[in-house]
Coordinates of C-alpha atoms (C1' of nucleotides) in Angstrom, one line a residue:
Chain W
M229 CA 195.8 186.9 42.2
L230 CA 197.8 185.3 45.0
R231 CA 198.6 181.7 44.9
L232 CA 199.8 179.9 48.0
Y233 CA 201.2 176.4 48.5
N234 CA 198.9 174.6 51.0
T235 CA 200.5 171.8 53.0
L236 CA 197.0 170.3 53.4
T237 CA 196.5 169.7 49.6
R238 CA 200.2 169.7 48.7
Q239 CA 199.7 172.1 45.8
K240 CA 199.4 175.8 45.1
E241 CA 195.9 177.2 45.4
E242 CA 194.3 180.5 44.7
F243 CA 194.1 182.4 47.9
K244 CA 190.7 183.9 48.8
P245 CA 190.2 185.2 52.3
R246 CA 187.3 184.0 54.4
D247 CA 186.1 187.6 54.8
P248 CA 186.6 189.8 51.7
G249 CA 189.4 192.2 52.2
K250 CA 190.6 190.7 55.5
V251 CA 193.2 188.1 56.2
G252 CA 193.6 186.3 59.6
I253 CA 196.9 184.6 60.2
Y254 CA 198.1 182.5 63.1
V255 CA 201.8 181.7 63.3
C256 CA 203.3 179.3 65.9
G257 CA 205.7 181.3 68.0
V258 CA 208.5 180.3 70.3
T259 CA 208.8 178.5 73.6
P260 CA 210.9 181.0 75.5
Y261 CA 213.7 179.1 77.3
A262 CA 216.7 180.1 75.2
Y263 CA 217.8 183.0 73.1
T264 CA 216.1 183.7 69.9
H265 CA 217.9 181.9 67.1
L266 CA 218.0 182.2 63.4
G267 CA 215.3 179.7 62.9
H268 CA 212.9 181.8 64.9
A269 CA 214.1 184.8 63.0
R270 CA 213.3 183.2 59.7
V271 CA 209.7 182.5 60.6
S272 CA 209.1 186.0 62.0
V273 CA 210.9 187.8 59.1
L274 CA 209.0 185.7 56.6
W275 CA 205.6 186.5 58.1
D276 CA 206.5 190.1 58.5
V277 CA 207.2 190.3 54.8
F278 CA 204.1 188.3 53.9
K279 CA 202.0 190.6 56.0
R280 CA 203.5 193.7 54.4
Y281 CA 202.8 192.3 51.0
L282 CA 199.2 191.5 51.8
E283 CA 198.8 195.0 53.1
Y284 CA 200.3 196.4 50.0
K285 CA 197.7 194.4 48.1
G286 CA 195.0 196.1 50.1
F287 CA 194.2 193.5 52.7
E288 CA 193.5 194.2 56.3
V289 CA 195.7 191.7 58.0
T290 CA 195.5 190.3 61.6
L291 CA 198.6 188.5 62.6
V292 CA 198.6 186.4 65.8
Q293 CA 201.7 184.8 67.2
N294 CA 201.8 183.0 70.5
F295 CA 204.3 182.3 73.2
T296 CA 204.3 178.9 74.8
D297 CA 205.3 180.3 78.2
V298 CA 204.9 177.1 80.2
D299 CA 206.3 173.8 79.3
D300 CA 208.8 171.1 80.3
K301 CA 211.9 172.8 79.0
I302 CA 211.0 176.1 80.7
I303 CA 210.4 174.3 84.0
A304 CA 213.7 172.4 83.6
K305 CA 215.6 175.6 82.9
A306 CA 214.0 177.3 85.9
N307 CA 214.9 174.4 88.2
S308 CA 218.5 174.4 87.0
E309 CA 218.8 178.1 87.8
G310 CA 216.7 178.0 90.9
V311 CA 214.2 180.6 89.7
E312 CA 210.5 180.6 88.9
A313 CA 209.4 179.4 85.5
K314 CA 207.8 182.7 84.9
E315 CA 211.1 184.5 85.2
I316 CA 212.7 182.3 82.5
A317 CA 209.8 182.9 80.1
E318 CA 209.9 186.6 80.7
R319 CA 213.6 186.8 80.1
Y320 CA 213.5 185.1 76.7
I321 CA 210.3 186.8 75.6
A322 CA 212.1 190.1 76.2
D323 CA 215.0 188.8 74.1
Y324 CA 212.6 187.8 71.4
F325 CA 211.0 191.3 71.2
E326 CA 214.5 192.9 71.3
T327 CA 215.6 190.7 68.5
M328 CA 212.6 191.3 66.3
A329 CA 212.9 195.1 66.8
A330 CA 216.5 194.9 65.7
L331 CA 215.5 192.9 62.6
G332 CA 212.9 195.5 61.7
V333 CA 210.1 193.0 62.2
R334 CA 206.9 194.9 62.8
P335 CA 205.0 193.6 65.9
A336 CA 202.2 191.1 65.3
D337 CA 198.7 192.3 66.2
K338 CA 198.4 189.9 69.2
Y339 CA 200.8 187.8 71.2
P340 CA 198.7 185.5 73.3
R341 CA 200.4 183.4 76.0
V342 CA 199.3 180.1 77.4
T343 CA 199.4 181.2 81.0
Q344 CA 197.0 184.0 80.3
E345 CA 194.5 181.8 78.5
I346 CA 194.0 179.0 81.0
P347 CA 190.2 179.3 81.5
D348 CA 189.5 179.2 77.8
I349 CA 191.8 176.2 77.4
I350 CA 190.0 174.3 80.2
E351 CA 186.7 175.1 78.6
V352 CA 187.7 173.6 75.3
I353 CA 189.2 170.5 77.0
Q354 CA 186.0 170.0 78.9
G355 CA 184.1 170.4 75.6
L356 CA 186.2 167.7 74.0
I357 CA 185.5 165.3 76.9
D358 CA 181.8 166.1 76.6
K359 CA 181.8 165.3 72.9
G360 CA 183.6 162.0 73.5
H361 CA 186.9 163.1 71.9
A362 CA 188.9 163.1 75.1
Y363 CA 189.2 161.2 78.3
A364 CA 190.6 162.0 81.8
A365 CA 193.1 159.5 83.3
G366 CA 195.0 159.9 86.4
G367 CA 194.8 163.7 86.5
D368 CA 195.8 163.9 82.8
V369 CA 193.4 164.4 79.9
Y370 CA 194.2 162.8 76.6
F371 CA 192.8 163.3 73.1
D372 CA 191.3 160.1 71.7
V373 CA 192.9 160.0 68.2
S374 CA 190.6 157.2 67.1
S375 CA 187.6 159.4 67.5
F376 CA 188.8 161.8 64.8
P377 CA 188.6 160.2 61.4
G378 CA 190.7 162.9 59.6
Y379 CA 193.7 162.3 61.8
G380 CA 196.8 162.3 59.6
K381 CA 195.4 164.4 56.8
L382 CA 197.9 167.2 57.2
S383 CA 201.1 165.2 57.5
G384 CA 199.9 162.7 54.9
R385 CA 200.1 159.5 57.0
T386 CA 197.6 157.0 58.3
L387 CA 197.1 155.8 61.8
E388 CA 198.4 152.4 60.8
E389 CA 201.6 153.9 59.4
M390 CA 202.2 155.8 62.6
E391 CA 201.6 152.8 64.8
A392 CA 204.1 151.0 62.7
G393 CA 206.6 153.8 63.2
A394 CA 206.5 152.7 66.9
R395 CA 208.6 155.6 68.2
V396 CA 205.7 157.1 70.0
E397 CA 205.8 157.6 73.7
V398 CA 204.3 154.8 75.7
S399 CA 202.2 155.9 78.7
P400 CA 200.2 153.4 80.7
L401 CA 197.5 156.1 81.0
K402 CA 196.9 156.3 77.3
R403 CA 194.3 154.1 75.5
D404 CA 196.4 154.4 72.3
P405 CA 200.0 155.3 72.0
L406 CA 199.1 158.1 69.6
D407 CA 196.7 159.8 71.9
F408 CA 198.3 163.0 73.1
A409 CA 197.9 165.1 76.3
L410 CA 195.5 168.0 76.5
W411 CA 196.1 168.5 80.2
K412 CA 199.0 167.3 82.2
A413 CA 198.8 166.7 86.0
A414 CA 201.2 168.8 88.0
K415 CA 204.3 167.2 89.5
P416 CA 205.4 168.7 92.8
G417 CA 207.0 172.1 92.4
E418 CA 205.6 172.7 88.9
P419 CA 203.5 175.7 88.0
A420 CA 199.9 174.5 88.1
W421 CA 196.4 175.7 87.7
D422 CA 193.2 174.4 89.2
S423 CA 191.0 172.4 86.8
P424 CA 188.1 169.8 86.9
W425 CA 190.9 167.1 86.7
G426 CA 193.0 168.5 89.5
K427 CA 196.0 170.8 89.5
G428 CA 197.9 170.8 86.2
R429 CA 198.8 172.7 83.1
P430 CA 197.8 172.5 79.4
G431 CA 199.5 170.1 77.0
W432 CA 201.5 171.6 74.2
H433 CA 199.1 171.5 71.3
I434 CA 195.8 172.7 72.8
E435 CA 196.9 176.3 73.4
C436 CA 197.3 177.0 69.7
S437 CA 193.8 175.6 68.9
V438 CA 192.2 177.7 71.7
M439 CA 194.1 180.9 71.0
S440 CA 193.7 180.9 67.2
L441 CA 189.9 180.1 67.5
K442 CA 189.6 182.9 70.1
Y443 CA 191.4 185.6 68.2
L444 CA 190.7 184.6 64.6
G445 CA 187.5 182.5 64.7
E446 CA 186.6 179.3 63.0
S447 CA 188.0 178.5 59.6
F448 CA 190.5 181.4 59.7
D449 CA 192.7 182.0 56.6
I450 CA 196.3 181.0 57.2
H451 CA 198.1 179.0 59.8
G452 CA 201.9 179.2 59.5
G453 CA 204.9 177.8 61.2
G454 CA 208.1 175.8 60.7
L455 CA 208.0 172.7 58.6
D456 CA 209.1 170.7 61.7
L457 CA 205.7 171.5 63.3
V458 CA 203.6 169.7 60.7
F459 CA 203.6 166.5 62.8
P460 CA 202.6 166.2 65.5
H461 CA 201.9 169.7 66.5
H462 CA 199.7 171.0 63.6
E463 CA 198.2 167.6 63.0
N464 CA 197.0 167.6 66.6
E465 CA 195.8 171.1 66.4
I466 CA 193.5 170.2 63.5
A467 CA 192.2 167.1 65.3
Q468 CA 191.4 169.0 68.5
S469 CA 189.9 172.1 66.8
E470 CA 187.8 170.3 64.2
A471 CA 186.6 167.7 66.8
Y472 CA 185.6 170.6 69.0
T473 CA 183.9 173.0 66.5
G474 CA 182.9 170.6 63.7
A475 CA 184.3 173.2 61.3
T476 CA 187.4 173.4 59.2
F477 CA 190.2 174.7 61.5
A478 CA 192.5 176.7 59.2
R479 CA 192.0 177.0 55.4
F480 CA 195.7 177.4 54.3
W481 CA 198.7 175.8 56.0
V482 CA 201.9 177.5 55.1
H483 CA 205.1 176.0 56.3
N484 CA 208.6 177.4 56.0
G485 CA 211.8 175.4 55.5
M486 CA 214.5 175.1 58.1
V487 CA 217.5 177.2 58.7
Q488 CA 220.5 174.8 58.5
V489 CA 224.1 174.7 59.6
D490 CA 226.4 172.5 57.6
K491 CA 223.3 171.1 55.9
E492 CA 221.8 170.1 59.2
K493 CA 218.8 171.6 60.8
M494 CA 219.5 174.4 63.3
S495 CA 217.7 173.4 66.5
K496 CA 217.9 173.7 70.2
S497 CA 218.0 170.0 70.8
I498 CA 220.9 169.5 68.4
G499 CA 222.7 172.4 70.0
N500 CA 223.8 174.1 66.8
T501 CA 221.7 177.2 67.2
T502 CA 223.1 180.6 66.5
A503 CA 221.5 183.4 68.6
V504 CA 220.4 186.3 66.6
R505 CA 221.7 188.7 69.3
E506 CA 225.2 187.3 68.5
V507 CA 224.9 187.4 64.7
I508 CA 223.8 191.1 64.6
K509 CA 227.0 192.1 66.5
K510 CA 228.9 191.2 63.3
W511 CA 226.4 191.6 60.6
D512 CA 223.8 194.3 59.7
P513 CA 220.4 193.1 60.8
F514 CA 219.0 194.2 57.5
L515 CA 221.5 191.9 55.7
I516 CA 220.2 189.1 57.9
R517 CA 216.7 189.8 56.7
F518 CA 217.9 190.0 53.1
F519 CA 219.7 186.7 53.5
L520 CA 216.7 185.0 55.0
I521 CA 214.4 186.0 52.2
S522 CA 216.8 185.5 49.3
T523 CA 215.8 181.8 49.3
H524 CA 212.2 180.7 48.7
Y525 CA 210.5 180.3 52.0
R526 CA 209.8 176.6 51.5
S527 CA 213.4 175.6 50.8
P528 CA 216.0 175.1 53.5
V529 CA 218.5 177.9 53.9
N530 CA 222.0 177.2 55.0
F531 CA 223.7 179.6 57.3
S532 CA 227.4 180.3 57.1
P533 CA 229.6 183.3 57.2
E534 CA 230.7 182.7 53.6
E535 CA 227.2 182.6 52.3
L536 CA 226.2 185.7 54.3
A537 CA 229.2 187.6 53.0
A538 CA 228.3 186.7 49.4
A539 CA 224.8 187.8 49.9
G540 CA 226.1 190.9 51.6
K541 CA 227.9 192.1 48.5
G542 CA 224.8 192.1 46.5
W543 CA 222.8 193.6 49.2
E544 CA 225.3 196.5 49.6
R545 CA 224.9 197.2 45.9
L546 CA 221.1 197.7 46.4
V547 CA 221.6 199.8 49.5
A548 CA 224.2 202.0 47.7
A549 CA 221.8 202.6 44.9
A550 CA 219.0 203.4 47.3
K551 CA 221.3 206.0 48.9
R552 CA 222.3 207.5 45.6
L553 CA 218.6 207.9 44.8
E554 CA 218.2 209.8 48.1
Q555 CA 221.1 212.0 47.3
V556 CA 220.0 212.8 43.8
A557 CA 216.6 213.8 45.2
G558 CA 218.3 216.8 46.8
L559 CA 219.7 218.1 43.5
K560 CA 218.5 221.3 41.9
P561 CA 217.2 221.0 38.4
E562 CA 219.5 222.3 35.6
A563 CA 218.1 223.9 32.5
S564 CA 219.1 221.5 29.8
S565 CA 217.6 219.3 27.2
A566 CA 216.9 215.8 28.2
G567 CA 217.6 212.5 26.5
S568 CA 214.0 211.6 26.2
G569 CA 214.6 208.3 24.5
E570 CA 216.5 207.0 27.4
I571 CA 214.0 208.3 29.9
Q572 CA 211.2 206.6 28.0
E573 CA 213.0 203.3 28.2
L574 CA 213.8 203.7 31.8
R575 CA 210.2 204.4 32.5
E576 CA 209.1 201.3 30.8
L577 CA 211.6 199.3 32.9
L578 CA 210.0 200.8 35.9
D579 CA 206.5 199.8 34.9
R580 CA 207.6 196.3 34.0
S581 CA 209.3 196.0 37.4
R582 CA 206.2 196.7 39.3
K583 CA 204.4 193.9 37.3
R584 CA 207.2 191.4 37.7
F585 CA 207.6 192.1 41.4
E586 CA 203.9 191.5 42.0
E587 CA 203.9 188.4 39.9
A588 CA 206.8 187.0 41.9
M589 CA 205.2 187.7 45.2
D590 CA 201.8 186.5 44.0
D591 CA 203.3 183.2 43.1
D592 CA 203.6 181.7 46.6
F593 CA 205.6 184.6 48.0
N594 CA 208.6 184.1 45.7
T595 CA 210.9 186.6 47.4
A596 CA 214.0 185.3 45.7
L597 CA 212.5 186.2 42.3
A598 CA 211.2 189.5 43.6
I599 CA 214.7 190.5 44.7
S600 CA 216.0 190.0 41.2
V601 CA 213.6 192.7 40.1
L602 CA 215.3 195.1 42.4
Y603 CA 218.6 194.3 40.8
E604 CA 217.3 195.0 37.3
L605 CA 215.9 198.3 38.5
V606 CA 219.2 199.3 40.0
R607 CA 221.3 198.2 37.1
G608 CA 219.1 200.3 34.8
I609 CA 219.2 203.5 36.7
N610 CA 222.7 203.4 38.2
P611 CA 224.7 204.8 35.2
Y612 CA 222.5 207.8 35.1
L613 CA 222.7 208.4 38.8
N614 CA 226.4 208.4 38.6
R615 CA 226.5 210.9 35.8
A616 CA 224.0 213.2 37.6
L617 CA 226.0 213.0 40.8
Q618 CA 229.2 213.7 39.0
G619 CA 227.7 216.9 37.8
E620 CA 226.8 216.2 34.2
R621 CA 224.2 218.9 33.6
E622 CA 222.1 217.1 31.0
Y623 CA 221.4 214.4 33.6
R624 CA 220.2 216.9 36.1
S625 CA 217.3 218.3 34.0
Q626 CA 213.8 218.5 35.4
E627 CA 212.8 215.4 33.4
W628 CA 215.7 213.3 34.7
L629 CA 215.1 214.4 38.3
A630 CA 211.5 213.5 38.0
L631 CA 212.5 210.0 36.7
Y632 CA 214.9 209.6 39.6
A633 CA 212.1 210.4 42.0
E634 CA 210.0 207.7 40.5
Y635 CA 212.8 205.2 40.8
R636 CA 213.4 206.3 44.3
S637 CA 209.8 205.8 45.2
Q638 CA 209.5 202.5 43.5
L639 CA 212.6 201.1 45.0
S640 CA 211.5 202.3 48.4
I641 CA 208.1 200.6 48.0
F642 CA 209.8 197.3 47.1
G643 CA 212.4 197.7 49.8
D644 CA 209.7 198.4 52.4
I645 CA 207.7 195.3 51.6
L646 CA 210.9 193.2 51.9
G647 CA 212.2 195.4 54.7
I648 CA 215.8 195.2 53.5
F649 CA 216.8 198.8 53.6
P650 CA 217.9 200.5 56.8
E651 CA 215.0 202.7 57.8
D652 CA 217.1 205.8 58.4
L653 CA 218.5 205.7 54.9
A654 CA 217.1 209.1 54.1
S655 CA 218.1 210.9 57.3
R656 CA 221.5 209.4 57.2
V657 CA 222.2 210.5 53.6
D658 CA 221.0 214.1 53.6
S659 CA 220.6 217.2 55.4
E660 CA 221.0 220.3 53.2
L661 CA 223.7 221.7 55.3
V662 CA 225.8 218.5 55.1
S663 CA 225.3 218.2 51.4
G664 CA 226.3 221.8 50.9
L665 CA 229.4 221.5 53.0
V666 CA 230.5 218.3 51.4
E667 CA 230.0 219.8 48.0
L668 CA 232.1 222.8 49.0
L669 CA 234.9 220.6 50.2
L670 CA 234.7 218.6 47.0
D671 CA 234.9 221.7 44.9
I672 CA 238.1 222.7 46.7
R673 CA 239.4 219.2 46.3
A674 CA 238.6 219.3 42.6
Q675 CA 240.8 222.4 42.3
A676 CA 243.6 220.7 44.2
R677 CA 243.4 217.7 41.9
K678 CA 243.5 220.0 38.9
D679 CA 246.7 221.5 40.4
K680 CA 248.0 218.0 41.0
N681 CA 248.1 218.8 44.7
W682 CA 247.6 215.2 45.6
S683 CA 248.4 215.5 49.2
L684 CA 245.7 218.1 49.8
A685 CA 243.3 216.1 47.7
D686 CA 244.0 212.9 49.5
S687 CA 243.9 214.6 52.9
I688 CA 240.4 215.9 52.2
R689 CA 239.2 212.5 51.1
D690 CA 240.8 210.8 54.1
R691 CA 239.4 213.2 56.6
L692 CA 235.9 213.0 55.1
G693 CA 236.4 209.3 55.2
Q694 CA 237.0 209.5 58.9
L695 CA 233.7 211.2 59.3
G696 CA 232.0 208.4 57.4
I697 CA 231.8 210.2 54.1
E698 CA 233.2 208.1 51.3
V699 CA 234.5 210.0 48.3
K700 CA 234.6 208.4 44.9
D701 CA 236.2 210.0 41.8
G702 CA 234.8 209.5 38.4
P703 CA 235.5 210.8 34.9
Q704 CA 233.3 213.9 35.3
G705 CA 233.8 214.6 39.0
S706 CA 233.5 213.1 42.4
T707 CA 230.6 211.6 44.2
W708 CA 230.2 211.0 47.9
E709 CA 228.3 208.6 50.1
L710 CA 227.5 208.7 53.8
N711 CA 228.3 205.4 55.5
K712 CA 227.6 204.4 59.1
Chain I
rG216 C1' 211.6 150.7 59.1
rG217 C1' 207.4 154.3 57.6
rC218 C1' 205.9 159.2 55.5
rG219 C1' 207.2 163.7 52.9
rG220 C1' 210.6 166.9 50.3
rC221 C1' 214.9 168.2 47.4
rA222 C1' 219.0 167.4 43.6
rU223 C1' 220.1 173.5 38.2
rA224 C1' 227.4 176.7 36.6
rG225 C1' 233.2 177.3 41.3
rC226 C1' 229.3 178.9 45.3
rC227 C1' 224.2 180.8 46.5
rA228 C1' 219.6 180.6 43.8
rA229 C1' 214.7 181.3 40.4
rG230 C1' 212.4 178.5 36.9
rU231 C1' 206.3 172.6 36.7
rG232 C1' 205.8 171.1 28.9
rG233 C1' 208.3 175.4 24.4
rU234 C1' 214.0 175.8 24.1
rA235 C1' 218.3 177.9 31.3
rA236 C1' 216.3 184.6 35.8
rG237 C1' 219.2 187.0 39.4
rG238 C1' 223.3 187.4 43.0
rC239 C1' 228.5 186.2 44.6
rA240 C1' 233.2 184.7 43.0
rG241 C1' 236.4 184.4 38.3
rG242 C1' 238.1 186.4 33.3
rG243 C1' 238.1 190.7 29.8
rG244 C1' 236.9 196.0 29.2
rU245 C1' 235.2 201.4 30.1
rC246 C1' 236.9 205.0 33.7
rU247 C1' 241.4 206.2 36.3
rG248 C1' 247.2 210.3 39.8
rC249 C1' 246.2 206.5 43.5
rA250 C1' 241.9 204.3 45.7
rA251 C1' 236.9 203.1 45.6
rA252 C1' 232.4 202.7 43.1
rA253 C1' 229.5 202.1 38.9
rC254 C1' 228.5 200.1 34.2
rC255 C1' 229.5 196.8 29.7
rC256 C1' 231.1 191.9 27.9
rU257 C1' 232.1 186.9 29.5
rU258 C1' 231.4 182.0 32.5
rA259 C1' 225.6 175.6 32.2
rU260 C1' 224.3 173.2 24.2
rU261 C1' 222.6 171.9 29.6
rC262 C1' 219.5 171.1 34.6
rC263 C1' 222.2 163.8 39.6
rC264 C1' 221.9 158.9 36.5
rC265 C1' 219.0 155.4 33.3
rA266 C1' 214.6 154.4 30.6
rG267 C1' 209.8 156.2 28.9
rU268 C1' 205.6 159.8 27.3
rU269 C1' 205.6 164.0 23.8
rC270 C1' 206.5 167.5 17.7
rG271 C1' 209.1 169.3 22.1
rA272 C1' 211.0 167.9 29.2
rA273 C1' 215.2 171.0 34.0
rU274 C1' 209.9 170.7 34.1
rC275 C1' 205.4 164.7 33.2
rU276 C1' 205.9 158.9 34.3
rG277 C1' 208.8 154.6 36.1
rG278 C1' 213.5 152.9 38.2
rG279 C1' 218.2 154.1 40.6
rU280 C1' 221.7 157.2 43.5
rG281 C1' 222.6 161.1 47.0
rC282 C1' 221.1 164.7 50.6
rC283 C1' 217.4 166.9 54.0
rG284 C1' 213.0 167.0 57.2
rC285 C1' 209.2 164.4 60.2
rC286 C1' 207.8 159.9 62.9
rU287 C1' 210.6 162.5 70.6
rC288 C1' 211.1 168.7 72.2
rC289 C1' 211.8 171.9 68.0
rA290 C1' 210.3 177.8 64.0

RNA sequence: GGCGGCAUAGCCAAGUGGUAAGGCAGGGGUCUGCAAAACCCUUAUUCCCCAGUUCGAAUCUGGGUGCCGCCUCCA
């Protein structure tokens, strides 16, 4: 049973989908006017993992993530470069897709864009006017906050409190300072579409209401996004949508914590963003994923090279174990008696791990706890893998090889859900020919070592090292590992 | 100023009433021609402080301190 923290109720609730077996998710995507940064990466990686886990649980998941491809920032950027707004949006949308591919994020099911949904948006705005929830003023259209009694229920504040805050934008066209724009009249030179209120473009919040309702329907299951969107964006989405349909907008609101730098939020307006395209030049993209999910999604995660390096050490241990499991899968069984007691214990560890992994993920997607299960698995099997790879015959029996195969499969299932293992792990590790040749060289080297011919032994190790094959000597023999 | 959240070892980080997961770093060890890896042991009598509830609290309540987010664009 999956339990999810719902921002709306501020507690964990049992998750039951609207339609049995199916889950509809809408996640607020990016405004493409700058390179994709780690904050964007966190949201996307998170929902990629959540979707994979829900699919593992047997749900059919529809994930919708939008692009806000027209807004003030895009227009400003376009003006400063002397190009069309569309060109700016296209450039950074392309960067977003490239970044996501590098991070192993599987594509969402639908990526709607504001500029391609204008007629639907106009229809909803007109509907809101007709129902008395919105009013046109000077070519703009504003949502009348006072007409929606539930305003403030997501962010937990009342109209009075917000009025007192007094940092809201004052516009002479608004009846109330808290009213927000559904439609903005075009200024000269801005991208604009025809509408009943004259040329203009949609306000920021209306797109998400329109697109989520269009692609997921009323009362869809989960609406996600960064914690910084709770107010005003998501609050406004609820007001518009529920005023329009009269039905609950989204059933679960799931918000992730911010990526921080020096304990401060990473954001474009502060100017402390780190573009993912730069980060992955120095760090493995799968380590970035691992790092981003090694903290619970609702907590902030601080980004620094030191913390990334520390996480990297642990991650490398998991990857190394996964590689060893691939290698061992290529061994031929030896006829020898097995240590059945040890095998029994290891099989119990395996069974327990499945349960603990699922319990962790079921508890509000506790990826940090889930990762600890992988470490337990690896710590359990590692000693035996080493013995098998070093040639100890009793650890290469049919029974042991079968157990390794189970571990390999289980680790790969967990790894796939979290997406933390490079996908070409198997192909990198093994082709029969490579294995055979490396084994041959290691046999020769073993003889050289026996003869204390260290220069030959070291030369073989060094030259294999240059080819990316790392040789490691152990008490019973040598093992090897293929690195990038 | 208003609203919300968080404070756990040197660092990162799980844990919402039953006696402190996991990772990194550090120390010790197994192994060892050298190197690397792997594994074992070890590192918080204690969870920001003070009071309270309870047989029992890191976990609940009240007060304090510090940090973060939102109230303007933001994932």
